Amino acid sequence: MSRSSCCSGHILVFRLSKGNFVDKEPAKIPMVHVRRMIFDRGTGVFVEKSTGFFSIKEEYSNLKIMCCNCVSDFRTGINLPYIMIQCNKDNNIFRYFLLFLHSTNKFEKCLSFRLGHELKDSVRVLNGPLVLWRHVQTFFYISSQTGRVATVSFNFSSIEWAGEIENLGIVLLGLKRCCLSKEGRTPKPSKSDYATWNTPFCVYSLEREEVLSDTYIIPPVYSSVVTCVNVCATEIVNNQLRMSLIALTQKNQLISFQNGTPKSVCQLPFDDPCAVHLMDAGGGDLHFIVSFRSNDACAVRAKNFQVVDKWEKMNSVLVDDFLGTGTEQVLLLFKDTLSSDCLSSFKITNLDNLNYSVSSVGFVSIQELQQNLLLKEKILSKSYKALMNLFQGKDDSAPSAKEDCLVTLCGKEENPVCTFDEKLSEHFQDSEQLVEKIWYRVIEDSLVVGVKTTSSLKVYALTSVKAWLLEHMECEVIKEFPEICFCKRPGSFYGTLFSWKERTPFEGILIVYSRNQTVLFQCLHNLSKVLPVNSFFKNLKLGSEDFLIDHLTLALEKELVTLDSLSSASAKVESNLVQSCEASKEKSSGNVADTSDREERIHLYRKELEREKQQTLGMNLNVSGALYREMTLKLAEVQLKSDLAAQKLTDL
């Protein structure tokens, strides 16, 4: 008896026997054997990589593999393959073992328990591990943490899905058991039963022993036809659990539900679907792989909910990254292929550009796989050269023919390690020797690049800009405007204003308010000396001319209001000017005036501004020193904003 599963791109073939594969004479001690198989690019088949075994020392009969798959170990959180075995010592006692398989092919007995009844095919193994099953009308479970059998306290009539949800733990999704009426019949459904509210489906937390939600799951009208559910995503909205899920029905349909509302439906090509798995082919290309009790299978594309492929008479359907491309493929194992030392009859496809079929007579379609591997080799080669250029500070130019093939990824020869200590450019060696060594290694079909750096690697970050402003440029932060630094370095730099905002450790925005462009270029030249060799400057877009003109107009309006407020007797005029300012804001946001109109408006504001200045200077105003300082500071602030707006418009 053999069962197969997959983990990290490897195929695991489990087998029960009395003895090993070599000896013809059966041993008395029952044993569990495992073969770990990987895809060999040279031969084009799955070959045996390693083996392992586990001896069941107790004397049992009628050994049976219940199931095998991957779940996480609660001690480490790492996904491990498992196998669950049933042993029958006598007619009334059944014993069950759950074994973890580690990467060294060593088995570990993580759970063992006895029951007075036999488990059926509805048994589920969840993360922990935790075993969940149904006997008669009751659901039971046992975990490796407690080691004892417990009863699910909630009254489920069936459980369509069980799994782990982040921050919620192990969760069960199923139908609540309906109570019969006095006449012994279930009541007729009302109109409200067809809504998403008060659905007979509910979500139950096994750890908290409480119902998390009984709304926005699956409408009640589907309760009699849904046979299997796969939860795709969950979220909490206003303390309410919302779900995105897909379901299989007795009518041979695949239906997607979003927060209790059906979104898409697909009619399946075979009868009696029993399981569905998600396959991520990369680039947002998702597929649902549906298995049927008739050993058939099909694939449904998630984007349009259409059947894109179907297969008949399969031994097993597995989803993993078997070819090491970084995306998932579906592996179809045909019947009678698990007994041989190598898998020579199978099909691998990503349901797009990769279709690889092998039968016992040889290769059917290998051209597409070779093209895919060649493309992968070129991408890895170019990525490596781009990484080298990044560290050396060179432009990423087109690679030469010699540099284009660093190492053969799918051939027989493999360069295990390649270092470049002697090939570093002079420019790279003069850059404070930030990198001591660069090397790469090809591990199976992955290109791993290593970089050994010196202790002065932190200068790649832009934290040195702040030190440059305060130390090299002798800047001081303006107390009233903490985001602006005032340069006190003697010479042409004196009086230059800087505004520095660090967005990330490798990107920031520097705004320079200088006397002229010569000073600006001198500042940038000095700054480039303290930045990493690969840093570059990018000029910010100031905005459109219309926007800057409107911005300058509003700034002049505010300056005019501030000047007018210097006189206590002009409160009425100030109020009118404020109202005029607000009205002009609404007008500029609602209607776009012509450029000539805005320029005329600016000219009028400037004349009004000069008139207010003359009137203010001619008045005999007596104010306190504190009030005068406050008003002067306010005036300086609005004048600075007006000058900055005018400078931007002039630069444009």
XYZ file of C-alpha atoms in Angstrom:
652
model
C 0.000 0.000 0.000
C 1.488 3.349 -1.093
C 0.493 6.989 -0.617
C 2.142 10.105 -2.004
C 2.425 13.723 -0.903
C 4.785 16.628 -1.585
C 6.880 19.081 0.394
C 9.323 21.795 -0.801
C 9.214 20.493 -4.376
C 9.976 16.891 -3.342
C 7.657 13.932 -3.841
C 7.288 11.711 -0.791
C 6.139 8.132 -1.368
C 5.083 6.315 1.817
C 4.710 2.542 1.947
C 3.804 -0.008 4.610
C 5.605 -3.335 4.568
C 7.086 -6.054 6.684
C 10.745 -5.564 5.876
C 12.499 -3.280 3.415
C 12.444 -2.962 -0.378
C 15.506 -5.154 -0.894
C 14.880 -8.274 1.170
C 12.531 -10.796 -0.372
C 11.926 -12.530 2.932
C 9.285 -10.624 4.930
C 10.328 -9.440 8.359
C 8.140 -9.835 11.423
C 8.314 -6.190 12.448
C 6.003 -3.880 10.473
C 7.813 -0.923 8.950
C 6.949 2.411 7.376
C 9.180 3.295 4.410
C 9.546 6.619 2.667
C 11.244 7.551 -0.577
C 12.116 11.184 -1.219
C 12.139 11.911 -4.954
C 13.251 15.016 -6.884
C 13.101 16.022 -10.506
C 16.354 15.274 -12.359
C 16.951 17.623 -15.283
C 19.436 15.301 -16.921
C 17.129 12.295 -17.209
C 13.845 14.217 -17.229
C 12.233 12.027 -14.552
C 11.759 12.034 -10.793
C 14.536 9.990 -9.199
C 15.056 8.751 -5.674
C 17.131 11.149 -3.570
C 17.005 9.451 -0.159
C 15.046 6.941 1.900
C 13.982 6.430 5.485
C 12.057 3.955 7.615
C 10.272 3.581 10.937
C 9.739 0.322 12.846
C 6.428 -0.327 14.576
C 7.674 -2.501 17.401
C 4.263 -3.406 18.835
C 2.563 -6.469 17.393
C -0.363 -5.226 15.357
C -2.274 -6.464 12.351
C -4.175 -4.854 9.501
C -1.961 -1.809 9.160
C -3.431 0.957 7.026
C -2.293 4.407 5.866
C -5.071 6.829 6.735
C -3.632 9.984 5.160
C -0.424 11.920 4.526
C 0.231 15.604 3.926
C 2.013 18.602 5.510
C 1.068 20.508 8.685
C 2.969 22.840 11.006
C 4.603 21.681 14.227
C 3.303 23.801 17.137
C 6.757 23.686 18.757
C 8.553 25.397 15.869
C 5.876 26.581 13.438
C 7.677 24.718 10.604
C 5.644 22.740 8.069
C 6.551 19.065 8.166
C 5.278 16.043 6.221
C 3.255 13.563 8.252
C 1.742 10.118 7.846
C -1.146 8.724 9.896
C -1.370 4.964 10.354
C -4.157 2.770 11.697
C -3.394 -0.469 13.545
C -5.943 -3.080 14.611
C -4.893 -5.294 17.539
C -8.252 -6.985 18.023
C -11.810 -6.497 16.873
C -12.643 -3.745 19.355
C -9.483 -1.652 19.743
C -7.973 0.585 17.074
C -4.652 2.364 17.589
C -3.501 5.366 15.554
C 0.011 6.753 15.047
C 0.877 10.142 13.592
C 4.507 10.413 12.496
C 6.411 13.559 11.479
C 9.068 13.212 8.772
C 12.059 15.532 9.188
C 14.393 16.700 6.434
C 16.936 14.041 7.513
C 14.297 11.361 6.731
C 14.002 10.589 10.439
C 10.501 9.777 11.672
C 9.172 11.183 14.937
C 6.078 9.813 16.678
C 4.266 12.995 17.663
C 0.824 11.578 18.460
C -0.553 8.159 19.471
C -4.038 7.266 20.740
C -6.509 4.394 21.008
C -10.200 4.321 20.143
C -13.041 1.880 20.504
C -14.258 2.715 17.006
C -12.652 2.961 13.588
C -11.968 6.285 11.924
C -13.435 6.758 8.464
C -12.214 8.775 5.510
C -13.578 12.010 6.994
C -10.624 12.320 9.376
C -8.747 15.643 9.152
C -5.223 16.451 10.346
C -4.668 20.138 11.131
C -1.739 22.259 12.304
C -0.298 21.275 15.652
C -0.848 18.450 14.759
C -4.510 18.114 15.690
C -6.706 15.227 14.517
C -10.439 15.886 13.975
C -13.020 13.222 13.175
C -16.714 12.394 13.418
C -18.291 9.345 15.058
C -22.053 8.887 14.841
C -23.392 12.427 15.545
C -20.438 13.823 17.507
C -17.169 15.442 16.474
C -14.005 14.589 18.420
C -10.443 15.868 18.337
C -7.056 15.217 19.915
C -3.885 17.315 19.724
C -0.245 16.585 20.419
C -0.289 19.368 23.023
C -2.940 17.742 25.247
C -2.697 14.079 24.213
C -6.315 13.388 25.156
C -9.523 12.989 23.184
C -12.012 15.854 23.564
C -15.464 16.587 22.194
C -16.367 19.617 20.071
C -18.839 21.407 22.319
C -20.754 23.086 19.477
C -23.547 21.046 17.883
C -22.440 20.696 14.247
C -24.369 18.551 11.805
C -21.398 18.652 9.384
C -18.040 20.388 9.050
C -17.163 21.582 5.565
C -13.799 23.214 6.399
C -11.288 23.161 9.233
C -8.080 25.148 9.366
C -6.034 27.791 11.123
C -6.769 31.520 10.851
C -4.255 34.094 12.015
C -5.007 35.451 15.511
C -7.962 33.065 15.801
C -6.270 29.647 15.948
C -7.986 26.460 14.772
C -11.399 27.301 13.281
C -14.244 25.043 12.159
C -16.788 26.017 9.476
C -19.927 23.943 9.175
C -23.665 23.614 9.459
C -25.507 24.038 12.724
C -27.678 21.090 13.628
C -31.325 22.006 13.042
C -33.922 21.230 15.710
C -37.145 19.574 14.527
C -40.490 21.228 15.124
C -43.227 19.663 17.226
C -44.670 18.027 14.128
C -41.318 16.353 13.512
C -40.601 18.377 10.387
C -38.183 21.155 9.636
C -39.914 24.520 9.126
C -40.260 25.970 5.676
C -37.676 28.607 4.816
C -38.835 32.204 5.040
C -37.757 35.055 2.799
C -35.138 36.121 5.327
C -33.544 32.684 5.115
C -32.410 33.477 1.592
C -30.381 36.466 2.745
C -26.883 36.376 4.154
C -28.221 37.050 7.632
C -28.971 34.149 10.018
C -27.263 31.587 7.817
C -27.165 27.992 9.137
C -23.416 28.037 8.487
C -21.267 29.198 11.370
C -17.594 29.669 12.200
C -16.457 28.189 15.515
C -13.189 28.692 17.420
C -11.936 25.409 18.819
C -9.587 27.043 21.328
C -12.053 29.652 22.631
C -15.010 27.243 22.360
C -17.237 29.982 20.980
C -19.002 30.902 17.742
C -17.050 33.612 15.917
C -19.687 34.340 13.272
C -22.905 32.998 11.822
C -23.406 35.730 9.203
C -21.824 36.658 5.869
C -20.612 33.087 5.185
C -22.804 31.090 2.756
C -26.505 31.787 2.043
C -28.908 29.217 3.552
C -30.216 28.114 0.153
C -26.840 26.433 -0.469
C -26.776 24.548 2.834
C -28.162 21.322 1.360
C -25.786 21.156 -1.637
C -22.390 22.384 -0.360
C -20.016 19.458 0.220
C -16.589 21.052 0.564
C -15.297 24.547 1.380
C -11.890 26.171 1.000
C -11.372 29.506 2.802
C -9.250 31.866 0.680
C -9.088 35.031 2.822
C -10.456 36.449 6.084
C -10.667 39.887 7.681
C -12.294 41.575 10.657
C -14.599 44.489 9.739
C -16.387 46.300 12.576
C -15.740 43.339 14.895
C -17.385 41.085 12.295
C -15.546 38.213 10.604
C -15.767 38.431 6.816
C -14.690 35.601 4.508
C -13.789 34.970 0.903
C -14.222 31.286 0.070
C -14.956 28.739 -2.637
C -17.275 25.760 -2.331
C -18.003 22.500 -4.129
C -21.622 21.363 -4.490
C -23.534 18.168 -5.139
C -24.567 19.676 -8.466
C -20.924 19.461 -9.623
C -20.347 23.186 -9.346
C -17.544 25.385 -8.055
C -18.899 28.612 -6.516
C -17.050 31.577 -5.064
C -18.562 33.561 -2.176
C -17.522 37.027 -1.003
C -18.859 37.934 2.465
C -21.827 35.619 2.044
C -22.682 36.693 -1.504
C -22.146 34.340 -4.465
C -19.846 35.950 -7.037
C -18.971 33.309 -9.661
C -20.013 29.789 -10.577
C -18.408 27.141 -12.774
C -19.977 23.911 -13.986
C -17.412 21.141 -13.518
C -16.738 18.491 -16.191
C -16.961 15.429 -13.893
C -19.295 14.141 -11.183
C -18.790 14.036 -7.419
C -16.044 16.600 -6.675
C -14.334 15.977 -3.337
C -11.421 18.403 -2.893
C -10.118 21.722 -4.190
C -6.658 23.283 -3.897
C -5.254 26.655 -4.918
C -2.338 26.866 -7.382
C -0.355 30.101 -7.768
C 1.309 30.139 -11.198
C 2.839 33.580 -10.563
C 1.939 37.022 -11.826
C -1.475 36.898 -10.172
C -2.460 33.848 -12.241
C -4.426 31.693 -9.778
C -6.125 28.377 -10.487
C -8.362 26.054 -8.516
C -7.402 22.381 -8.895
C -10.484 20.207 -8.293
C -10.238 16.479 -7.571
C -13.070 13.982 -8.076
C -13.797 10.622 -6.464
C -13.535 9.031 -9.904
C -9.759 9.807 -9.860
C -10.305 12.608 -12.375
C -9.247 16.241 -11.998
C -9.692 19.645 -13.629
C -8.341 23.188 -13.387
C -10.468 26.345 -13.123
C -8.912 29.767 -13.739
C -9.763 32.166 -10.906
C -10.015 35.253 -13.140
C -12.896 34.067 -15.315
C -14.011 30.911 -13.467
C -13.687 28.777 -16.603
C -12.340 25.231 -16.890
C -8.978 25.460 -18.666
C -7.902 21.809 -18.507
C -9.069 18.395 -17.317
C -7.453 14.998 -16.748
C -8.811 11.493 -16.301
C -7.722 8.404 -14.351
C -5.111 9.997 -12.111
C -3.360 8.271 -9.238
C -2.589 11.525 -7.446
C -2.764 15.277 -8.048
C -0.147 17.389 -6.242
C 0.580 21.140 -6.233
C 4.078 22.477 -5.501
C 7.141 24.045 -7.144
C 8.595 20.811 -8.502
C 10.830 22.446 -11.125
C 12.192 25.176 -8.845
C 10.945 28.064 -10.982
C 9.681 30.075 -8.025
C 6.023 29.461 -8.934
C 3.742 26.487 -8.481
C 2.883 23.729 -10.936
C 0.399 20.876 -10.797
C 1.864 17.360 -10.933
C -0.355 14.583 -12.264
C 0.720 11.058 -11.355
C -0.765 8.285 -13.442
C -1.750 4.927 -12.040
C 0.870 2.278 -11.238
C 3.741 4.782 -11.186
C 4.563 4.769 -7.464
C 5.889 1.234 -7.302
C 8.985 1.800 -9.455
C 12.273 3.336 -8.335
C 11.675 6.409 -10.487
C 8.547 8.208 -11.620
C 8.529 7.824 -15.375
C 4.867 8.506 -16.146
C 3.597 11.917 -15.111
C 2.689 15.384 -16.322
C 3.753 18.814 -15.026
C 2.010 22.016 -16.114
C 1.501 25.579 -14.918
C -1.545 25.829 -17.223
C 0.226 28.472 -19.275
C 3.573 28.267 -21.073
C 4.922 25.210 -19.256
C 3.562 21.828 -20.309
C 5.825 18.874 -19.614
C 4.605 15.339 -20.145
C 6.533 12.107 -19.702
C 5.249 8.608 -20.309
C 6.936 5.246 -20.008
C 7.951 5.423 -23.677
C 9.791 8.723 -23.368
C 9.351 12.472 -23.641
C 6.282 13.972 -25.230
C 6.839 17.731 -24.837
C 10.244 18.899 -23.659
C 10.816 21.843 -25.975
C 8.827 24.309 -23.890
C 10.656 23.262 -20.728
C 14.052 23.737 -22.390
C 13.030 27.207 -23.571
C 11.861 28.063 -20.073
C 15.163 26.906 -18.552
C 17.166 28.830 -21.147
C 15.220 31.996 -20.378
C 15.764 31.453 -16.665
C 19.503 31.037 -17.232
C 19.702 34.318 -19.152
C 17.719 36.173 -16.499
C 19.963 34.894 -13.724
C 23.057 35.801 -15.712
C 21.892 39.349 -16.386
C 20.733 39.760 -12.800
C 24.174 38.760 -11.571
C 25.900 41.287 -13.847
C 23.477 44.011 -12.769
C 24.341 43.247 -9.150
C 28.070 43.473 -9.925
C 27.581 46.815 -11.683
C 25.601 48.069 -8.707
C 28.465 47.443 -6.311
C 31.112 48.678 -8.734
C 29.255 51.904 -9.472
C 29.179 51.285 -13.230
C 26.359 51.829 -15.685
C 24.318 48.736 -16.451
C 25.409 48.276 -20.067
C 24.637 45.330 -22.334
C 26.670 42.225 -21.350
C 29.307 40.889 -23.667
C 29.102 37.417 -25.146
C 31.719 36.178 -22.727
C 29.959 37.585 -19.667
C 26.492 36.460 -20.760
C 27.054 32.834 -19.756
C 28.499 32.726 -16.260
C 27.660 29.097 -15.564
C 25.527 26.371 -17.115
C 22.474 25.761 -14.947
C 21.079 22.676 -16.630
C 24.229 21.014 -17.980
C 26.495 18.411 -16.428
C 29.304 20.756 -15.474
C 28.761 23.119 -12.582
C 31.133 25.738 -11.271
C 30.612 25.446 -7.503
C 32.193 28.726 -6.401
C 33.440 31.745 -8.305
C 35.024 34.758 -6.606
C 35.945 38.055 -8.156
C 38.606 39.440 -5.825
C 41.078 40.054 -8.665
C 38.593 41.408 -11.207
C 37.231 44.347 -9.252
C 37.619 47.608 -11.132
C 39.949 50.362 -9.927
C 36.962 52.652 -9.372
C 35.354 50.008 -7.174
C 38.526 49.462 -5.137
C 38.885 53.191 -4.508
C 35.361 53.553 -3.069
C 36.553 53.156 0.526
C 36.652 49.378 -0.119
C 33.068 48.877 1.022
C 32.936 45.334 -0.390
C 35.739 42.875 0.336
C 34.537 39.890 -1.697
C 31.755 38.858 -4.082
C 31.056 35.262 -5.062
C 28.250 33.092 -6.332
C 27.258 29.464 -6.079
C 24.762 27.400 -8.066
C 22.739 25.199 -5.688
C 20.526 22.858 -7.674
C 18.653 25.407 -9.835
C 19.138 28.498 -7.686
C 21.803 31.189 -8.114
C 23.022 32.398 -4.710
C 25.176 35.557 -4.647
C 27.250 36.379 -1.552
C 28.748 39.745 -0.630
C 31.245 40.300 2.196
C 31.267 43.925 3.293
C 33.483 46.050 5.500
C 32.342 47.832 8.646
C 31.800 51.123 6.748
C 28.785 49.849 4.823
C 26.244 52.198 6.795
C 27.361 55.279 4.579
C 25.139 53.884 1.831
C 22.247 55.230 3.850
C 21.289 58.899 3.559
C 21.744 59.592 7.272
C 24.918 61.510 6.351
C 22.889 64.349 4.736
C 21.798 65.708 8.108
C 25.406 65.676 9.356
C 26.510 67.432 6.140
C 24.021 70.234 6.745
C 24.918 70.796 10.393
C 28.685 70.270 10.238
C 30.025 70.857 6.737
C 27.582 73.615 5.738
C 27.455 75.071 9.295
C 23.669 75.252 9.238
C 21.372 76.097 12.134
C 17.755 75.088 12.460
C 15.408 78.072 12.458
C 13.513 77.915 15.734
C 10.258 79.217 14.320
C 10.588 76.988 11.201
C 12.217 73.735 12.389
C 11.934 72.153 8.953
C 14.294 74.789 7.455
C 18.060 75.098 8.064
C 19.895 78.462 7.729
C 23.448 78.241 6.322
C 26.027 80.355 8.222
C 29.057 79.184 6.284
C 31.037 82.256 5.150
C 31.141 83.125 1.484
C 28.572 82.598 -1.209
C 26.832 79.874 0.831
C 25.815 82.258 3.617
C 22.053 82.756 3.814
C 21.161 79.646 1.796
C 18.107 77.814 3.142
C 17.786 74.005 3.136
C 14.798 71.756 3.733
C 15.659 68.046 4.070
C 13.087 65.238 4.380
C 14.249 61.615 4.503
C 11.593 59.364 2.985
C 13.547 56.088 3.332
C 17.160 55.276 4.326
C 17.965 55.401 0.603
C 15.751 58.225 -0.672
C 15.050 61.778 0.420
C 13.911 65.219 -0.762
C 16.275 68.201 -0.458
C 14.903 71.675 -1.248
C 17.519 74.433 -1.635
C 16.651 78.147 -1.558
C 19.803 79.825 -2.885
C 20.820 83.239 -4.269
C 21.394 81.848 -7.745
C 21.983 78.593 -9.592
C 25.759 78.858 -9.138
C 25.365 78.523 -5.380
C 22.911 75.676 -5.942
C 25.404 73.715 -8.042
C 28.163 74.367 -5.488
C 25.957 72.940 -2.741
C 25.099 69.824 -4.756
C 28.753 69.342 -5.662
C 29.785 69.388 -2.010
C 26.908 67.077 -1.092
C 27.917 64.519 -3.743
C 31.252 64.045 -1.961
C 29.619 62.584 1.158
C 26.967 60.497 -0.628
C 27.503 56.911 -1.851
C 29.095 56.508 -5.277
C 25.836 55.226 -6.772
C 23.731 58.146 -5.555
C 22.128 60.508 -8.044
C 20.088 63.703 -8.008
C 16.642 63.989 -9.530
C 15.072 67.400 -10.137
C 11.624 67.749 -8.591
C 8.730 68.978 -10.701
C 7.582 72.353 -9.393
C 4.115 72.128 -10.915
C 2.223 73.818 -13.708
C 2.392 77.556 -14.361
C -1.312 78.004 -13.627
C -0.959 76.352 -10.250
C 2.054 78.471 -9.263
C 0.327 81.695 -10.305
C -2.696 80.849 -8.155
C -0.394 79.925 -5.285
C 1.444 83.260 -5.528
C -1.866 85.144 -5.648
C -3.081 83.573 -2.425
C 0.268 84.239 -0.742
C 0.075 87.938 -1.660
C -3.481 88.101 -0.358
C -2.390 86.747 3.017
C 0.507 89.212 3.110
C -1.886 92.070 2.425
C -4.206 90.989 5.247
C -1.269 90.736 7.656
C -0.030 94.219 6.821
C -3.506 95.638 7.275
C -3.807 94.033 10.724
C -0.970 96.229 12.029
C -3.483 99.046 12.514
C -6.127 98.607 15.181
C -8.387 101.017 13.356
C -8.506 98.935 10.187
C -10.364 95.947 11.634
C -13.266 96.412 9.254
C -10.981 96.581 6.231
C -9.158 93.486 7.420
C -12.428 91.590 7.745
C -13.414 92.596 4.218
C -10.008 91.541 2.888
C -10.239 88.166 4.639
C -13.668 87.579 3.081
C -12.254 88.614 -0.284
C -9.361 86.191 0.205
C -11.689 83.283 0.992
C -13.958 84.124 -1.951
C -10.979 84.172 -4.294
C -9.923 80.746 -2.997
C -13.311 79.265 -3.854
C -13.246 80.905 -7.239
C -9.755 79.614 -8.041
C -10.691 76.079 -6.996
C -13.981 76.065 -8.886
C -13.082 77.989 -12.061
C -9.759 78.185 -13.870
C -9.186 81.752 -15.000
C -7.089 82.776 -17.935
C -3.426 83.509 -17.378
C -3.877 87.176 -18.343
C -6.679 87.611 -15.748
C -4.540 86.163 -12.984
C -1.588 88.359 -13.904
C -3.829 91.437 -13.817
C -5.181 90.358 -10.427
C -1.619 89.978 -9.098
C -0.763 93.471 -10.370
C -3.790 94.939 -8.573
C -2.883 93.149 -5.347
C 0.652 94.504 -5.518
C -0.646 98.085 -5.935
C -3.021 97.574 -3.008
C -0.156 96.124 -0.993
C 2.047 99.169 -1.584
C -0.830 101.503 -0.680
C -1.415 99.679 2.616
C 2.285 99.841 3.411
C 2.351 103.611 2.899
C -0.775 104.111 5.020
C 0.611 101.963 7.779
C 3.945 103.826 7.837
C 2.101 107.137 7.989
C 0.073 106.200 11.057
C 1.176 106.977 14.564
C 0.694 103.537 16.099
C 1.556 102.704 19.670
C 1.738 98.974 20.444
C 3.431 96.908 23.104
C 6.792 95.258 22.418
C 5.378 91.719 22.704
C 2.561 92.477 20.271
C 4.968 94.149 17.881
C 7.309 91.103 17.895
C 4.360 88.769 17.293
C 3.070 90.846 14.403
C 6.536 91.215 12.895
C 7.100 87.458 13.047
C 3.741 86.825 11.409
C 4.552 89.303 8.682
C 7.957 87.703 8.058
C 6.344 84.272 7.797
C 3.801 85.261 5.145
C 6.401 87.315 3.243
C 8.708 84.288 3.165
C 5.930 82.173 1.675
C 5.231 84.851 -0.931
C 8.925 85.058 -1.851
C 9.198 81.266 -2.170
C 6.134 81.147 -4.420
C 7.558 83.938 -6.549
C 10.927 82.171 -6.799
C 9.306 78.932 -7.997
C 7.349 80.826 -10.630
C 10.525 82.637 -11.749
C 12.485 79.366 -11.985
C 9.728 77.846 -14.080
